[in-house]
Amino acid sequence: MKYVIAGTNRPGSRTRQIAKIVQATYQEAGESVGLIDLRDLELHGVTGEYGDKAPPAMKAMVEKLNQAEGIHIVCPEYNGSYPGALKYFIDHWKYPDTFELRPIAYVGLGSRFGGLRPIEHLQGVFGFRNAHQYPERVFIFDVSKNLKDGVLDPVYMQLIKSQVTGFKSFCRALQQAGLDANSRLAAKAAATP
Ligand SMILES: Cc1cc2nc3c(=O)[nH]c(=O)nc-3n(C[C@H](O)[C@H](O)[C@H](O)COP(=O)(O)O)c2cc1C
């Protein structure tokens, strides 16, 4: 299963609305995908504990991503980068399992620069951790104008549809070639006595 991540925990966030639109776009394309909402991390209980000591909600989310066919991140711009809540979440992922060869797609949102900066920062992180990053990114400019009552401007809807279709093919091609994270993890497990 693929997962869409709503990359902030801000109450009433536009990111969550757009993540749900991305999820619905997969559904329309005949694929059911999960939604990971950083609201559910309950970060008021930030513990600073990692690995086995991390809170159960955090471990459960990371476990899902350790088996994800692909990860579609929807991310807002906060102070010229991506939200701290998302970095805290990513810092709980397991290397190499969650990251390496894991297919990732991005949707950015913001005002004047459409979330370009946070996505480029995420690309630095996931490049460092050897993920397969899908090159077709979507940037939603002036999000307060282009998203009204949960409805996204048709120009952006079209970009998301094209991205979802392309990312599905990208994930499938990597899987068929045995080059994605799940294939590599399965091969590693099979080779372990
Ligand atoms: C803490 C915070 C910092 C922000 N910083 C920026 C910024 O640096 N550049 C920008 O274009 N928009 C910025 N914005 C605007 C957000 O990108 C925009 O409001 C977007 O809807 C936020 O996503 P959200 O609704 O999911 O929280 C900021 C918003 C918040 C809440």
PDB file of N, CA, C and O and ligand atoms in Angstrom, residues 8 10 12-16 76-81 109-115 117 143-144, ligand 1:
ATOM      1  N   THR A   8       2.020  18.381   8.269  1.00  0.00           N
ATOM      2  CA  THR A   8       1.998  19.321   9.402  1.00  0.00           C
ATOM      3  C   THR A   8       0.972  18.808  10.410  1.00  0.00           C
ATOM      4  O   THR A   8       0.109  18.001  10.060  1.00  0.00           O
ATOM      5  N   ARG A  10      -0.750  21.194  12.197  1.00  0.00           N
ATOM      6  CA  ARG A  10      -1.524  22.391  12.528  1.00  0.00           C
ATOM      7  C   ARG A  10      -3.021  22.105  12.427  1.00  0.00           C
ATOM      8  O   ARG A  10      -3.480  21.590  11.405  1.00  0.00           O
ATOM      9  N   GLY A  12      -6.758  22.415  11.508  1.00  0.00           N
ATOM     10  CA  GLY A  12      -7.430  23.092  10.388  1.00  0.00           C
ATOM     11  C   GLY A  12      -6.514  23.357   9.205  1.00  0.00           C
ATOM     12  O   GLY A  12      -6.779  24.263   8.411  1.00  0.00           O
ATOM     13  N   SER A  13      -5.484  22.573   9.042  1.00  0.00           N
ATOM     14  CA  SER A  13      -4.478  22.888   8.013  1.00  0.00           C
ATOM     15  C   SER A  13      -4.983  22.625   6.592  1.00  0.00           C
ATOM     16  O   SER A  13      -5.784  21.719   6.351  1.00  0.00           O
ATOM     17  N   ARG A  14      -4.486  23.426   5.656  1.00  0.00           N
ATOM     18  CA  ARG A  14      -4.803  23.215   4.234  1.00  0.00           C
ATOM     19  C   ARG A  14      -4.075  21.978   3.712  1.00  0.00           C
ATOM     20  O   ARG A  14      -4.542  21.312   2.791  1.00  0.00           O
ATOM     21  N   THR A  15      -2.918  21.708   4.281  1.00  0.00           N
ATOM     22  CA  THR A  15      -2.141  20.528   3.870  1.00  0.00           C
ATOM     23  C   THR A  15      -2.999  19.268   3.978  1.00  0.00           C
ATOM     24  O   THR A  15      -2.988  18.415   3.096  1.00  0.00           O
ATOM     25  N   ARG A  16      -3.736  19.147   5.082  1.00  0.00           N
ATOM     26  CA  ARG A  16      -4.578  17.955   5.287  1.00  0.00           C
ATOM     27  C   ARG A  16      -5.653  17.873   4.207  1.00  0.00           C
ATOM     28  O   ARG A  16      -5.939  16.807   3.668  1.00  0.00           O
ATOM     29  N   PRO A  76       3.597  21.903   3.547  1.00  0.00           N
ATOM     30  CA  PRO A  76       3.504  23.363   3.464  1.00  0.00           C
ATOM     31  C   PRO A  76       4.849  24.033   3.716  1.00  0.00           C
ATOM     32  O   PRO A  76       5.769  23.409   4.256  1.00  0.00           O
ATOM     33  N   GLU A  77       4.910  25.303   3.353  1.00  0.00           N
ATOM     34  CA  GLU A  77       6.111  26.095   3.675  1.00  0.00           C
ATOM     35  C   GLU A  77       5.893  26.794   5.007  1.00  0.00           C
ATOM     36  O   GLU A  77       4.912  27.527   5.179  1.00  0.00           O
ATOM     37  N   TYR A  78       6.785  26.554   5.957  1.00  0.00           N
ATOM     38  CA  TYR A  78       6.799  27.269   7.234  1.00  0.00           C
ATOM     39  C   TYR A  78       8.190  27.906   7.367  1.00  0.00           C
ATOM     40  O   TYR A  78       9.201  27.184   7.430  1.00  0.00           O
ATOM     41  N   ASN A  79       8.233  29.218   7.398  1.00  0.00           N
ATOM     42  CA  ASN A  79       9.502  29.931   7.586  1.00  0.00           C
ATOM     43  C   ASN A  79      10.598  29.454   6.627  1.00  0.00           C
ATOM     44  O   ASN A  79      11.729  29.164   7.037  1.00  0.00           O
ATOM     45  N   GLY A  80      10.224  29.377   5.361  1.00  0.00           N
ATOM     46  CA  GLY A  80      11.207  29.055   4.331  1.00  0.00           C
ATOM     47  C   GLY A  80      11.664  27.613   4.303  1.00  0.00           C
ATOM     48  O   GLY A  80      12.637  27.288   3.624  1.00  0.00           O
ATOM     49  N   SER A  81      10.941  26.730   5.000  1.00  0.00           N
ATOM     50  CA  SER A  81      11.319  25.315   4.994  1.00  0.00           C
ATOM     51  C   SER A  81      10.075  24.471   5.266  1.00  0.00           C
ATOM     52  O   SER A  81       8.949  24.947   5.116  1.00  0.00           O
ATOM     53  N   LEU A 109       3.017  23.381  -0.876  1.00  0.00           N
ATOM     54  CA  LEU A 109       2.041  24.473  -0.883  1.00  0.00           C
ATOM     55  C   LEU A 109       2.551  25.626  -0.031  1.00  0.00           C
ATOM     56  O   LEU A 109       3.276  25.429   0.940  1.00  0.00           O
ATOM     57  N   GLY A 110       2.178  26.822  -0.481  1.00  0.00           N
ATOM     58  CA  GLY A 110       2.616  28.011   0.243  1.00  0.00           C
ATOM     59  C   GLY A 110       2.006  29.238  -0.398  1.00  0.00           C
ATOM     60  O   GLY A 110       1.023  29.136  -1.135  1.00  0.00           O
ATOM     61  N   SER A 111       2.594  30.375  -0.151  1.00  0.00           N
ATOM     62  CA  SER A 111       2.041  31.578  -0.781  1.00  0.00           C
ATOM     63  C   SER A 111       2.818  31.884  -2.065  1.00  0.00           C
ATOM     64  O   SER A 111       2.635  31.200  -3.064  1.00  0.00           O
ATOM     65  N   ARG A 112       3.723  32.863  -2.035  1.00  0.00           N
ATOM     66  CA  ARG A 112       4.363  33.300  -3.289  1.00  0.00           C
ATOM     67  C   ARG A 112       5.202  32.242  -3.998  1.00  0.00           C
ATOM     68  O   ARG A 112       5.335  32.252  -5.205  1.00  0.00           O
ATOM     69  N   PHE A 113       5.813  31.336  -3.230  1.00  0.00           N
ATOM     70  CA  PHE A 113       6.762  30.406  -3.849  1.00  0.00           C
ATOM     71  C   PHE A 113       6.243  28.969  -3.893  1.00  0.00           C
ATOM     72  O   PHE A 113       6.981  28.041  -4.244  1.00  0.00           O
ATOM     73  N   GLY A 114       4.964  28.789  -3.547  1.00  0.00           N
ATOM     74  CA  GLY A 114       4.305  27.497  -3.771  1.00  0.00           C
ATOM     75  C   GLY A 114       4.960  26.297  -3.099  1.00  0.00           C
ATOM     76  O   GLY A 114       4.832  25.180  -3.575  1.00  0.00           O
ATOM     77  N   GLY A 115       5.653  26.532  -1.995  1.00  0.00           N
ATOM     78  CA  GLY A 115       6.233  25.385  -1.300  1.00  0.00           C
ATOM     79  C   GLY A 115       7.487  24.834  -1.974  1.00  0.00           C
ATOM     80  O   GLY A 115       7.921  23.720  -1.692  1.00  0.00           O
ATOM     81  N   ARG A 117      10.617  25.813  -1.572  1.00  0.00           N
ATOM     82  CA  ARG A 117      11.738  25.661  -0.632  1.00  0.00           C
ATOM     83  C   ARG A 117      11.594  24.425   0.260  1.00  0.00           C
ATOM     84  O   ARG A 117      12.558  23.643   0.381  1.00  0.00           O
ATOM     85  N   VAL A 143      -1.898  29.391  -1.913  1.00  0.00           N
ATOM     86  CA  VAL A 143      -2.832  28.307  -1.560  1.00  0.00           C
ATOM     87  C   VAL A 143      -4.136  28.826  -0.950  1.00  0.00           C
ATOM     88  O   VAL A 143      -5.196  28.232  -1.143  1.00  0.00           O
ATOM     89  N   SER A 144      -4.077  29.975  -0.263  1.00  0.00           N
ATOM     90  CA  SER A 144      -5.323  30.482   0.346  1.00  0.00           C
ATOM     91  C   SER A 144      -6.340  30.892  -0.734  1.00  0.00           C
ATOM     92  O   SER A 144      -7.541  30.876  -0.486  1.00  0.00           O
TER      93      SER A 144
HETATM   94  C1  LIG B   1       4.187  28.857  11.068  1.00  0.00           C
HETATM   95  C2  LIG B   1       3.922  29.254   9.646  1.00  0.00           C
HETATM   96  C3  LIG B   1       4.968  29.761   8.887  1.00  0.00           C
HETATM   97  C4  LIG B   1       4.755  30.106   7.542  1.00  0.00           C
HETATM   98  N1  LIG B   1       5.801  30.533   6.793  1.00  0.00           N
HETATM   99  C5  LIG B   1       5.631  30.727   5.448  1.00  0.00           C
HETATM  100  C6  LIG B   1       6.736  31.023   4.600  1.00  0.00           C
HETATM  101  O1  LIG B   1       7.856  31.110   5.028  1.00  0.00           O
HETATM  102  N2  LIG B   1       6.502  31.183   3.282  1.00  0.00           N
HETATM  103  C7  LIG B   1       5.245  31.038   2.725  1.00  0.00           C
HETATM  104  O2  LIG B   1       5.080  31.140   1.505  1.00  0.00           O
HETATM  105  N3  LIG B   1       4.181  30.774   3.511  1.00  0.00           N
HETATM  106  C8  LIG B   1       4.346  30.599   4.848  1.00  0.00           C
HETATM  107  N4  LIG B   1       3.272  30.297   5.647  1.00  0.00           N
HETATM  108  C9  LIG B   1       1.974  30.188   4.993  1.00  0.00           C
HETATM  109  C10 LIG B   1       1.664  28.733   4.729  1.00  0.00           C
HETATM  110  O3  LIG B   1       2.533  28.116   3.811  1.00  0.00           O
HETATM  111  C11 LIG B   1       0.228  28.610   4.236  1.00  0.00           C
HETATM  112  O4  LIG B   1      -0.598  29.300   5.143  1.00  0.00           O
HETATM  113  C12 LIG B   1      -0.202  27.157   4.195  1.00  0.00           C
HETATM  114  O5  LIG B   1      -1.601  27.097   4.065  1.00  0.00           O
HETATM  115  C13 LIG B   1       0.168  26.496   5.496  1.00  0.00           C
HETATM  116  O6  LIG B   1      -0.184  25.159   5.447  1.00  0.00           O
HETATM  117  P1  LIG B   1      -1.214  24.620   6.510  1.00  0.00           P
HETATM  118  O7  LIG B   1      -2.504  25.363   6.253  1.00  0.00           O
HETATM  119  O8  LIG B   1      -1.304  23.192   6.168  1.00  0.00           O
HETATM  120  O9  LIG B   1      -0.682  24.883   7.876  1.00  0.00           O
HETATM  121  C14 LIG B   1       3.457  29.994   6.978  1.00  0.00           C
HETATM  122  C15 LIG B   1       2.417  29.507   7.790  1.00  0.00           C
HETATM  123  C16 LIG B   1       2.642  29.131   9.091  1.00  0.00           C
HETATM  124  C17 LIG B   1       1.498  28.563   9.907  1.00  0.00           C
END
